[in-house]
PDB file of C-alpha atoms in Angstrom:
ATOM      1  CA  UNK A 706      26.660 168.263 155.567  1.00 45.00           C
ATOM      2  CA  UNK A 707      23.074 167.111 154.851  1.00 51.00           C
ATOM      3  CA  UNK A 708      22.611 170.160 152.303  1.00 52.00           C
ATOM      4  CA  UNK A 709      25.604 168.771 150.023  1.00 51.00           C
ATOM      5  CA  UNK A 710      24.139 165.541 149.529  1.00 59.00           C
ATOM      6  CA  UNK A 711      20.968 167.213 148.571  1.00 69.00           C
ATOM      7  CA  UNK A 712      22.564 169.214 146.370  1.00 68.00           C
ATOM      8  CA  UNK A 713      24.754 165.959 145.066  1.00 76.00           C
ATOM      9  CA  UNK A 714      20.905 164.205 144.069  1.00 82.00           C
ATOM     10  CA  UNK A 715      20.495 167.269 142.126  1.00 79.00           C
ATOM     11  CA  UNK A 716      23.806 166.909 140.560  1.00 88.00           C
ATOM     12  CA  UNK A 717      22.977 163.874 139.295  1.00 88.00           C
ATOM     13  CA  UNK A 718      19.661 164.810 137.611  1.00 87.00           C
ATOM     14  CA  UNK A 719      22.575 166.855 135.165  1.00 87.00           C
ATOM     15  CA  UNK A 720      24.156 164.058 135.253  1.00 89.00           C
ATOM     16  CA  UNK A 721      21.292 161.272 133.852  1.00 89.00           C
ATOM     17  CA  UNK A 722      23.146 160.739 130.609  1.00 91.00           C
ATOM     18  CA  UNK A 723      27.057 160.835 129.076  1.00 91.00           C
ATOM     19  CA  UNK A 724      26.838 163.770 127.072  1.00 90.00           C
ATOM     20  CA  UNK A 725      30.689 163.698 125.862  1.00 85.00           C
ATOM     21  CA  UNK A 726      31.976 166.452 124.019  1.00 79.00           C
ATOM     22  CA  UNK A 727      32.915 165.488 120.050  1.00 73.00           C
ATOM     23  CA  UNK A 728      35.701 167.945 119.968  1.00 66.00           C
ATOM     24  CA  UNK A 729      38.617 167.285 122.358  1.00 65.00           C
ATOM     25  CA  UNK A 730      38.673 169.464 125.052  1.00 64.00           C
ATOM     26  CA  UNK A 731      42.246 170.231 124.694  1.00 61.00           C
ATOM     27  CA  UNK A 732      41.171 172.347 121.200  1.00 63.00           C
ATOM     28  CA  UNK A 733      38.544 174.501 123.095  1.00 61.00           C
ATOM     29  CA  UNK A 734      39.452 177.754 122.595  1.00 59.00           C
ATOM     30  CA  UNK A 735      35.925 179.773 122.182  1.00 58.00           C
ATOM     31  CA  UNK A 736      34.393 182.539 124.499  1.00 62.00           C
ATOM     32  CA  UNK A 737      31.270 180.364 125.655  1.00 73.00           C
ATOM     33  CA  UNK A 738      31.188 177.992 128.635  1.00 83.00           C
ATOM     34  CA  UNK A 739      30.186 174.107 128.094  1.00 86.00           C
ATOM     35  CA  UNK A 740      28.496 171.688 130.220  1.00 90.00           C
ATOM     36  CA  UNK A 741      29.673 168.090 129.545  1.00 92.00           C
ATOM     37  CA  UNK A 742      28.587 165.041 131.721  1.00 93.00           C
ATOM     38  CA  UNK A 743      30.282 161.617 131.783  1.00 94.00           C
ATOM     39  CA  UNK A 744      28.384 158.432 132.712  1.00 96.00           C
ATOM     40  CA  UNK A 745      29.602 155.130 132.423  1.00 96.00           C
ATOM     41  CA  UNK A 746      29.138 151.575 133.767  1.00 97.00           C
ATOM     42  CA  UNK A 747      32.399 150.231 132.920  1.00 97.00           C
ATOM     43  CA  UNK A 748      35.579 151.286 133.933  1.00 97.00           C
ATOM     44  CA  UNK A 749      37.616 153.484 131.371  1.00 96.00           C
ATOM     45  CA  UNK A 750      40.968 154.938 130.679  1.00 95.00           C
ATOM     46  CA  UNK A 751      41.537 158.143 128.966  1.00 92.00           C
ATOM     47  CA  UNK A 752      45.071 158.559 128.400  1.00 91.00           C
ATOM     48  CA  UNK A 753      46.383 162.018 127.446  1.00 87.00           C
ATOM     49  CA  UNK A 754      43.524 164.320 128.242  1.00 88.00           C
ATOM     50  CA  UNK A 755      44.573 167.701 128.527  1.00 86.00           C
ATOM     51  CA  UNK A 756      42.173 170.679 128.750  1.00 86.00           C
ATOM     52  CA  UNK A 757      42.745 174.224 127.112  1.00 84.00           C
ATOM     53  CA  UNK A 758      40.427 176.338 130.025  1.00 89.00           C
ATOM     54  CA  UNK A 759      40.166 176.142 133.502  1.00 92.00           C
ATOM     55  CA  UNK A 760      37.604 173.687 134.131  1.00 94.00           C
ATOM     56  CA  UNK A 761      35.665 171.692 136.998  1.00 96.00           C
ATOM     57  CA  UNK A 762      34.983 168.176 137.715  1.00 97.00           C
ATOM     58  CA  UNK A 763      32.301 167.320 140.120  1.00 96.00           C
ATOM     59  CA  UNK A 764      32.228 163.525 140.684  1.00 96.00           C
ATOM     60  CA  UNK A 765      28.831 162.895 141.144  1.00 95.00           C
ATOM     61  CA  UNK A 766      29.189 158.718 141.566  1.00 94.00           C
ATOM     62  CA  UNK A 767      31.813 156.804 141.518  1.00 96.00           C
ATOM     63  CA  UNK A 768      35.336 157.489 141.379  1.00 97.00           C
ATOM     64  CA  UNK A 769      37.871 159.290 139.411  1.00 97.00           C
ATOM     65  CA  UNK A 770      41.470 158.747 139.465  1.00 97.00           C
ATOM     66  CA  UNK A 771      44.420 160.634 137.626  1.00 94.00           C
ATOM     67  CA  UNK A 772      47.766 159.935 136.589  1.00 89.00           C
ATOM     68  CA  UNK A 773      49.480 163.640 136.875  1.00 87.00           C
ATOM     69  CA  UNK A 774      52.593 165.592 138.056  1.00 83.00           C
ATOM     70  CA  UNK A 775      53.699 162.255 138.530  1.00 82.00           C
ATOM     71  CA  UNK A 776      51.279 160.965 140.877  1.00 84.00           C
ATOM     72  CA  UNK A 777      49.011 158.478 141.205  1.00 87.00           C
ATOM     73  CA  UNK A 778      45.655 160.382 142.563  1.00 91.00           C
ATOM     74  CA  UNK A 779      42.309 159.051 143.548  1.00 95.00           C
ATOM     75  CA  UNK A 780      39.070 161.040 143.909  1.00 97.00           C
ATOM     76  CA  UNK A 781      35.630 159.841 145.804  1.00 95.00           C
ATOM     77  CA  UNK A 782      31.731 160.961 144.519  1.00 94.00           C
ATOM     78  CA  UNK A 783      31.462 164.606 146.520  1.00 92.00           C
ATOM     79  CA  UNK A 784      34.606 165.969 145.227  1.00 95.00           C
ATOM     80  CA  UNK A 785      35.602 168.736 142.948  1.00 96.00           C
ATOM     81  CA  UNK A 786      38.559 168.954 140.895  1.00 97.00           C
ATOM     82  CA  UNK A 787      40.048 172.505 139.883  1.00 95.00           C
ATOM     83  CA  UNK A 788      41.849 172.178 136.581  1.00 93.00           C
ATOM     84  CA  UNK A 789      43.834 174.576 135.879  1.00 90.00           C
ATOM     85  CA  UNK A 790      44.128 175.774 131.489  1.00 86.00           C
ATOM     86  CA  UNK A 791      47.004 173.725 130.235  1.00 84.00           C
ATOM     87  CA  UNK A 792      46.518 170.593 132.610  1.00 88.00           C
ATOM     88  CA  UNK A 793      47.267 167.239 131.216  1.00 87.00           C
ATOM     89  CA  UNK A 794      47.271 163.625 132.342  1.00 89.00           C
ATOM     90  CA  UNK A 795      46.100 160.254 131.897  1.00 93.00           C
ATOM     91  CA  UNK A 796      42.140 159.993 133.705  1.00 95.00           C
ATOM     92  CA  UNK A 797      40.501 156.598 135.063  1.00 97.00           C
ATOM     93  CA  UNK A 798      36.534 156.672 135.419  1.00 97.00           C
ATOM     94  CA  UNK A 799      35.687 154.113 137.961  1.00 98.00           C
ATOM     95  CA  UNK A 800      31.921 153.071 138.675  1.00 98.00           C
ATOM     96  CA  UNK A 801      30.317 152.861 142.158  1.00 96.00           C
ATOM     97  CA  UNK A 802      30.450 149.112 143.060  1.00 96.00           C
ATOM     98  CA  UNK A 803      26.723 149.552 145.016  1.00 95.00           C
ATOM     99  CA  UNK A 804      25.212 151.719 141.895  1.00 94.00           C
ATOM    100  CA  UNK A 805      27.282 150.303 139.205  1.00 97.00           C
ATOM    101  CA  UNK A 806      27.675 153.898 137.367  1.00 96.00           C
ATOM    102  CA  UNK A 807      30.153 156.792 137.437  1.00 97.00           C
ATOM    103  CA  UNK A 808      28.875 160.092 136.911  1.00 96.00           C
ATOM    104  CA  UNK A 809      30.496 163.538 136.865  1.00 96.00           C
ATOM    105  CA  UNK A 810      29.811 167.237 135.592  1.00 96.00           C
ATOM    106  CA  UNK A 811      32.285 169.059 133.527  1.00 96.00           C
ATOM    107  CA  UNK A 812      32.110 172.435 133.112  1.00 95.00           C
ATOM    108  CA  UNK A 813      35.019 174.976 131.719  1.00 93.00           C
ATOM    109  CA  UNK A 814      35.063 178.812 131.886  1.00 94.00           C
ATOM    110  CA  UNK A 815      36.644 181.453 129.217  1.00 91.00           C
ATOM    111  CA  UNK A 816      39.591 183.260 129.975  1.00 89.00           C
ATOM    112  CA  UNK A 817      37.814 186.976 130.574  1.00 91.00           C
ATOM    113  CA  UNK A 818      35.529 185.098 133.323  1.00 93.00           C
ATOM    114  CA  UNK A 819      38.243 183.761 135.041  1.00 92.00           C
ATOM    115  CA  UNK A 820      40.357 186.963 134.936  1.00 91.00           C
ATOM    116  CA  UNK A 821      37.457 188.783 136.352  1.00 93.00           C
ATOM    117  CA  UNK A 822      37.469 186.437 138.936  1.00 94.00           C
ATOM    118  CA  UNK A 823      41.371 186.325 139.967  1.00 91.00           C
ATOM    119  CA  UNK A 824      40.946 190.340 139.608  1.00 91.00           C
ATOM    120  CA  UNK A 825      38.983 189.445 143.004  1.00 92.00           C
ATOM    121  CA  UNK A 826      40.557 186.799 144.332  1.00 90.00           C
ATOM    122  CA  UNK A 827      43.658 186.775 143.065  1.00 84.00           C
ATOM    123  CA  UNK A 828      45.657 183.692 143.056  1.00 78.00           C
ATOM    124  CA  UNK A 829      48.919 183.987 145.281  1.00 60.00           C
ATOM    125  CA  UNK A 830      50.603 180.546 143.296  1.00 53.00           C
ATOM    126  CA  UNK A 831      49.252 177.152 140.862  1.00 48.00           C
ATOM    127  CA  UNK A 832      47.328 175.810 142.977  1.00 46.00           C
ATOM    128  CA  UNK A 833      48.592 172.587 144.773  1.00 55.00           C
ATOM    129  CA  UNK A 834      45.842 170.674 145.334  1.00 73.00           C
ATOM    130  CA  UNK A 835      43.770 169.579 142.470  1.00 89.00           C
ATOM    131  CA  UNK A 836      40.811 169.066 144.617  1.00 93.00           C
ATOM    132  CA  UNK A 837      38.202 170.278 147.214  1.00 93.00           C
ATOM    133  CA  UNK A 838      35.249 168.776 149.272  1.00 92.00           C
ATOM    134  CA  UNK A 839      31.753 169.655 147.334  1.00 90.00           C
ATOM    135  CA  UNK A 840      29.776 171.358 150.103  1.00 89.00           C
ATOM    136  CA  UNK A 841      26.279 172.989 149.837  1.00 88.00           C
ATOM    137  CA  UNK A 842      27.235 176.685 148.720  1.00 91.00           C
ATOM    138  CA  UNK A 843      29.671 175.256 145.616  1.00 93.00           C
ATOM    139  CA  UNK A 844      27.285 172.762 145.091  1.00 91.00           C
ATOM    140  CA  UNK A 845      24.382 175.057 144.700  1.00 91.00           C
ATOM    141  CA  UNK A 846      26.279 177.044 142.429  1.00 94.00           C
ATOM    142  CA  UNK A 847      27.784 174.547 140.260  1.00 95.00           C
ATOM    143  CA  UNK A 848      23.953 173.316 139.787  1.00 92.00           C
ATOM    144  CA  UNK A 849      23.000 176.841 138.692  1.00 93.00           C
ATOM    145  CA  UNK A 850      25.438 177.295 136.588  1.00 94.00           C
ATOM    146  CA  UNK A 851      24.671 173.797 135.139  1.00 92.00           C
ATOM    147  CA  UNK A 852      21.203 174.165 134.347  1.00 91.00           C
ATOM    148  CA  UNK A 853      21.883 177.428 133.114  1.00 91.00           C
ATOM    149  CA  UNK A 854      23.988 175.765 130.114  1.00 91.00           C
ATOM    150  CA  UNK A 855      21.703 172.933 129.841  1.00 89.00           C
ATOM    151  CA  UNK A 856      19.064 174.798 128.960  1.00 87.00           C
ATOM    152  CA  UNK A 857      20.286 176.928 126.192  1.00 85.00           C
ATOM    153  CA  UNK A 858      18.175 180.089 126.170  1.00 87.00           C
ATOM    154  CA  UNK A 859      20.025 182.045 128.627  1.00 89.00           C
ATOM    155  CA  UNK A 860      20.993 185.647 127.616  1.00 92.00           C
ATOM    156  CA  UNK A 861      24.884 185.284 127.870  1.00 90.00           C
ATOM    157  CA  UNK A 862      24.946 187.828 130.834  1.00 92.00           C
ATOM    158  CA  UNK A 863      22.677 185.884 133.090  1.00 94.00           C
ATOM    159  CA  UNK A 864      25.066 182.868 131.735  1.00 93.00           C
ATOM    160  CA  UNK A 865      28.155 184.633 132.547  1.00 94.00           C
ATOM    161  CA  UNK A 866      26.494 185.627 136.138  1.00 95.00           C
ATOM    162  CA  UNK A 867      25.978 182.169 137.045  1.00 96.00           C
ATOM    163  CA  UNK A 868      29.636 181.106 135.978  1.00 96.00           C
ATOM    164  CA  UNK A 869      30.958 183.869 137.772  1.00 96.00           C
ATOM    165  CA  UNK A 870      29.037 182.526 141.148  1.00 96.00           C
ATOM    166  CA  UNK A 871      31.281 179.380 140.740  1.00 97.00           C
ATOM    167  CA  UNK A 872      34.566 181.216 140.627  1.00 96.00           C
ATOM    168  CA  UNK A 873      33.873 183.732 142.853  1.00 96.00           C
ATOM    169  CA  UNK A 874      33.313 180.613 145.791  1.00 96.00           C
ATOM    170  CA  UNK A 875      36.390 178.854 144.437  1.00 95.00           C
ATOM    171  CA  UNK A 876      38.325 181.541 144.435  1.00 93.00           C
ATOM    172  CA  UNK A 877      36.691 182.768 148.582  1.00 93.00           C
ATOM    173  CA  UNK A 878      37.937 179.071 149.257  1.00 92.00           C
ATOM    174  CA  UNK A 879      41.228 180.001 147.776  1.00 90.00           C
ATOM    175  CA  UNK A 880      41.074 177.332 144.800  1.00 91.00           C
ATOM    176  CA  UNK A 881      41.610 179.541 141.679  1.00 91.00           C
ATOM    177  CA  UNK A 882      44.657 178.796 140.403  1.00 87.00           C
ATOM    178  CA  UNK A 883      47.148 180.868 138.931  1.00 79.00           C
ATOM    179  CA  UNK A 884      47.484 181.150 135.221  1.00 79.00           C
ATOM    180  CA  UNK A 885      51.474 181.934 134.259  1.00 81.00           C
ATOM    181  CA  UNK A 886      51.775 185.413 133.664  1.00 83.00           C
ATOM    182  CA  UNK A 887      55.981 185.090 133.207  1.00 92.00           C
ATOM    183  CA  UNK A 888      58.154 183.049 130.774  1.00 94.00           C
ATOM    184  CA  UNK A 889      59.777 181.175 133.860  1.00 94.00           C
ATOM    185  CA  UNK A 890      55.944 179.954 135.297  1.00 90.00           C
ATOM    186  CA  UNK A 891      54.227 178.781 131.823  1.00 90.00           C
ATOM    187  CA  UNK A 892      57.609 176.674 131.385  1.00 93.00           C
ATOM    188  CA  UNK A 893      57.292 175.782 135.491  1.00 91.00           C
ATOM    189  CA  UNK A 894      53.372 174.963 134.123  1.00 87.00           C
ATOM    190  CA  UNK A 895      54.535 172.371 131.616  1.00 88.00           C
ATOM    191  CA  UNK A 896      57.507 170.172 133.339  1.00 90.00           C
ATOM    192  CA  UNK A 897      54.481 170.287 136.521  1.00 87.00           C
ATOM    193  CA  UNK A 898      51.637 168.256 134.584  1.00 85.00           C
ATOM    194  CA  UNK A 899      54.487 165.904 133.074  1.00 86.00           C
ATOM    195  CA  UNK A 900      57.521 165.858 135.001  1.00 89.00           C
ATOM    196  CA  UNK A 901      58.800 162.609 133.483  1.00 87.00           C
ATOM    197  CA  UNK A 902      58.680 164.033 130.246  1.00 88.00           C
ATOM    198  CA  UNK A 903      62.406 164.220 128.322  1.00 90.00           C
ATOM    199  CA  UNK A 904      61.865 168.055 128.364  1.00 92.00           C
ATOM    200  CA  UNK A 905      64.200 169.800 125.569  1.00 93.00           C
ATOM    201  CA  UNK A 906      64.842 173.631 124.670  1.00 94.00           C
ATOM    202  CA  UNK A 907      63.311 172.413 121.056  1.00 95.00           C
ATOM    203  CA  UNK A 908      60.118 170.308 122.977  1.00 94.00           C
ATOM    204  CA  UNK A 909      59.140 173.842 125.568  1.00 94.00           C
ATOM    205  CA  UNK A 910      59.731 175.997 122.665  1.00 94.00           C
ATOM    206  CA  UNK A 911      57.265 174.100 120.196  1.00 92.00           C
ATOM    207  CA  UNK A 912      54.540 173.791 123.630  1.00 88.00           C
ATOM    208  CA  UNK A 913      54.584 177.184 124.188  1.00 90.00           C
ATOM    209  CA  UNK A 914      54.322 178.287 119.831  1.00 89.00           C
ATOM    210  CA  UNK A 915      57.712 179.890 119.425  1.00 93.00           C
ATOM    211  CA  UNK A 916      61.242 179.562 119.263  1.00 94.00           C
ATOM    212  CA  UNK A 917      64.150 177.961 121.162  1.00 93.00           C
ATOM    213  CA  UNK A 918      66.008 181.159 120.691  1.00 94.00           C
ATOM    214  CA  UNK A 919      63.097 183.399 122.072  1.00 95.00           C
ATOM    215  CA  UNK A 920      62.261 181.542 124.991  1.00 95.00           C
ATOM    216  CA  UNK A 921      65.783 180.941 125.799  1.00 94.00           C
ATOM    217  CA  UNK A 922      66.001 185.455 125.108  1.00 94.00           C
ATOM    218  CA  UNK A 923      62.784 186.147 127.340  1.00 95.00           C
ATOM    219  CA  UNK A 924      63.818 183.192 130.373  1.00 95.00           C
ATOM    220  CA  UNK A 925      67.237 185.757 130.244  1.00 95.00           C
ATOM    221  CA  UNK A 926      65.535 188.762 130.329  1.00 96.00           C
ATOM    222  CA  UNK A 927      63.534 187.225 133.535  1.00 95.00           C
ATOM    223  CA  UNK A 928      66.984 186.169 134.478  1.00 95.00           C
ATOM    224  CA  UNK A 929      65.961 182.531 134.355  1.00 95.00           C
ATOM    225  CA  UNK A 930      67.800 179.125 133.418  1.00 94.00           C
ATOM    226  CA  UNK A 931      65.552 176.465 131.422  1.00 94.00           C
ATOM    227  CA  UNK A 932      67.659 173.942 132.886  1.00 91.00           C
ATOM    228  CA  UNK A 933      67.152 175.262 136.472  1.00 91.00           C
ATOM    229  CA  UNK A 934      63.355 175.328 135.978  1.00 93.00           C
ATOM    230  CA  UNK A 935      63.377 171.852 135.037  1.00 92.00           C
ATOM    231  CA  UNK A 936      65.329 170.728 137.814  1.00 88.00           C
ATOM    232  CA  UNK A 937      63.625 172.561 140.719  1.00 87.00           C
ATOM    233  CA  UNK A 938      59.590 171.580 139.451  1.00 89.00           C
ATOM    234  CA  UNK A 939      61.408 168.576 139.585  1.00 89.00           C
ATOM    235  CA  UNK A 940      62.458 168.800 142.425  1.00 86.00           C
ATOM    236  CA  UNK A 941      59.130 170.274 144.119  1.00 85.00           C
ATOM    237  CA  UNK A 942      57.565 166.832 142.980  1.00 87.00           C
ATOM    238  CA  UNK A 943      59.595 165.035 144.009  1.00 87.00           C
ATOM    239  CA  UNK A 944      59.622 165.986 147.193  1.00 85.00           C
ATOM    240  CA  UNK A 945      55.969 165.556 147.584  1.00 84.00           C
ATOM    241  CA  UNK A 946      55.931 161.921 146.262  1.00 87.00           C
ATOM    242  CA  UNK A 947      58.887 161.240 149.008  1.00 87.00           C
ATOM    243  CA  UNK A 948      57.144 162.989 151.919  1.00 86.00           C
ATOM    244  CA  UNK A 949      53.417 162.467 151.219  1.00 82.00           C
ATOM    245  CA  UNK A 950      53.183 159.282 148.825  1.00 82.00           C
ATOM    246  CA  UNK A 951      55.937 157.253 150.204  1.00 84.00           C
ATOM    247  CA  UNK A 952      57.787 156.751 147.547  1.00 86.00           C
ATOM    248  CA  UNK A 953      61.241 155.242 147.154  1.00 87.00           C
ATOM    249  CA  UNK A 954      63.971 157.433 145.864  1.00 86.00           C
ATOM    250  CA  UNK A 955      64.184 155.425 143.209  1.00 86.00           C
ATOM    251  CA  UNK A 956      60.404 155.658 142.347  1.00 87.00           C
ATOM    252  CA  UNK A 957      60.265 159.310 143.295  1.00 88.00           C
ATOM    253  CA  UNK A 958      63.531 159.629 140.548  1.00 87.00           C
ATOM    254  CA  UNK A 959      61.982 157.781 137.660  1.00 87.00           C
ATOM    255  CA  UNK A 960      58.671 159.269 138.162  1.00 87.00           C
ATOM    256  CA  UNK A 961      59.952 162.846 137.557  1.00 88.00           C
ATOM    257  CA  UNK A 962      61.532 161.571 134.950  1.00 86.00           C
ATOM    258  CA  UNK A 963      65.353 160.718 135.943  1.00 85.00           C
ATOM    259  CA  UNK A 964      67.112 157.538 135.362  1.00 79.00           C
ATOM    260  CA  UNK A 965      69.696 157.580 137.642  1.00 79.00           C
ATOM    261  CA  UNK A 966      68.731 157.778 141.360  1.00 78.00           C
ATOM    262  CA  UNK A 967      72.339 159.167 141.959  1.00 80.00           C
ATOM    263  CA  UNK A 968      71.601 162.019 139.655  1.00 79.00           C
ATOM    264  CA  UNK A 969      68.409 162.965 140.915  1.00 82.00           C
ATOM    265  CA  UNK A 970      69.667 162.691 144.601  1.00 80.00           C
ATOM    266  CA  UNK A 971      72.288 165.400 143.582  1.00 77.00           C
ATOM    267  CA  UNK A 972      69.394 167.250 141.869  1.00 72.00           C
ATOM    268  CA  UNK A 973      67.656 167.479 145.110  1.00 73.00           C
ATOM    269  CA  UNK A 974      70.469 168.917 146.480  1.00 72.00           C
ATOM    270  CA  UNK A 975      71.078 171.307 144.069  1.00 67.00           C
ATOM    271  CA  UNK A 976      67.324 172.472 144.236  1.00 58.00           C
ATOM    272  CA  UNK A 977      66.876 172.731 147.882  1.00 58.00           C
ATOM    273  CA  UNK A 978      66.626 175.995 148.649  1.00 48.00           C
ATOM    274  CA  UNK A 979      64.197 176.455 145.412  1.00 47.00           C
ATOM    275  CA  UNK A 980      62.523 173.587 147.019  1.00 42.00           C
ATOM    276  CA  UNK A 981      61.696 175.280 150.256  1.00 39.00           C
ATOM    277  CA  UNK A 982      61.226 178.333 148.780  1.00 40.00           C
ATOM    278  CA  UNK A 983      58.479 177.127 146.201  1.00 41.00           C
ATOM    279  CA  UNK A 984      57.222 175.085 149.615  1.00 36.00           C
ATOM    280  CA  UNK A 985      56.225 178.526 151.688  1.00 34.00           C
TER     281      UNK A 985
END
């Protein structure tokens, strides 16, 4: 796709400089969009980055890997990733060995942009793939949107227009994903990005500001089990780290955050149906 690559040049003329935000992103709760951009010439770990909007990655140059739901995940330069509000994980910035730099575009969107969006596309499930192939239309759009930040002076509905033309061709491409709108999915959300976590009543309670006996009153009143919840996102992941990663059962058990393989196998049992349910 000749265009892309054009596009990608472009990309990195956003890109020139790192341009890091001084607040983590994890705290950003405002109504405006930001435009970020990390460069580097070294290879870097960020461990426990977490992001409170919806945002987008484009990797510009380099690589970008990520340590999430219990996977191991690598990304190339021409790739987008879709992360979802509430995503978490460890990230690894990895330099071009021709260019020597890594460069990518960050951009996140508020909530009323992204509702407006899913009110047009709207979101069947989270999605399961974190990423999609930059071609020229999402590319041209991302740049728009971009330089529209960059420059500042933008009335905020010509902003918001721009934004919008990035949402609208994730979510035509069927990568919006699905904010929890239940109990059951924000606690579903939470054992996803870190399945090895020792998830408690107390710990899901405290993530999702309020009380072990109110979430454990409103998962009844969905007529849902925390302890089934667990178990089957559990299970999901699993199942995708033994069928697509090639993982041990033993890797795939400690990973999603079990210390006995005999347990987990038994687990996996237990969740199968769930399993091929949340598979359709």
């Amino acid at each position: 796709m000749p265009g892309a690559y054009v596009i990608l040049d472009r990309l990195r003329q956003l890109a020139a400089r790192d341009n890091r935000p001084v607040v983590p992103l994890s705290e950003r709760r405002g109504g405006s969009s930001s435009l970020f951009t990390f460069v580097t010439h070294e290879r870097e770990r960020i461990a426990g980055a977490s992001f409170s909007l919806l945002s987008i990655v484009a990797i510009v140059e380099g690589a970008k890997e990520l340590v999430t739901m219990g996977r191991h995940l690598r990304f190339q330069a021409g790739t987008v990733l879709v992360l979802p509000a509430g995503w978490c994980g460890d990230v690894v910035n990895d330099p071009d060995p021709s260019s020597g730099a890594y460069r990518a575009i960050f951009i996140d969107f508020p909530d009323v942009l992204v509702r407006r969006a899913s009110a047009t596309f709207p979101p069947t499930r989270a999605a399961a793939r974190l990423d999609i192939g930059l071609d020229a239309t999402l590319a041209a759009a991302i740049h728009h949107a971009g330089e529209g930040i960059a420059s500042g002076d933008l009335p905020a509905a010509v902003l918001n227009h721009r934004l919008m033309e990035v949402l609208m061709v994730l979510g035509m491409r069927g990568a919006l994903p699905a904010r929890p709108e239940t109990t059951a999915e924000a606690v579903r959300a939470l054992v996803r990005w870190r399945p090895d976590r020792a998830w408690t009543a107390d710990i899901i309670a405290a993530e999702l500001v309020t009380s072990n006996a109110t979430l454990r009153r409103r998962l009844s009143a969905e007529g849902a089990s925390l302890r089934d919840l667990v178990a089957s996102e559990r299970a999901v992941l699993a199942n995708a780290m033994l069928t697509d990663d090639g993982l041990s059962l033993r890797e795939a058990a400690l990973a999603t955050g079990y210390r006995s393989p005999r347990r987990f196998a038994e687990r996996m049992r237990a969740a199968g149906p769930d399993r091929e349910k949340r598979s359709d």
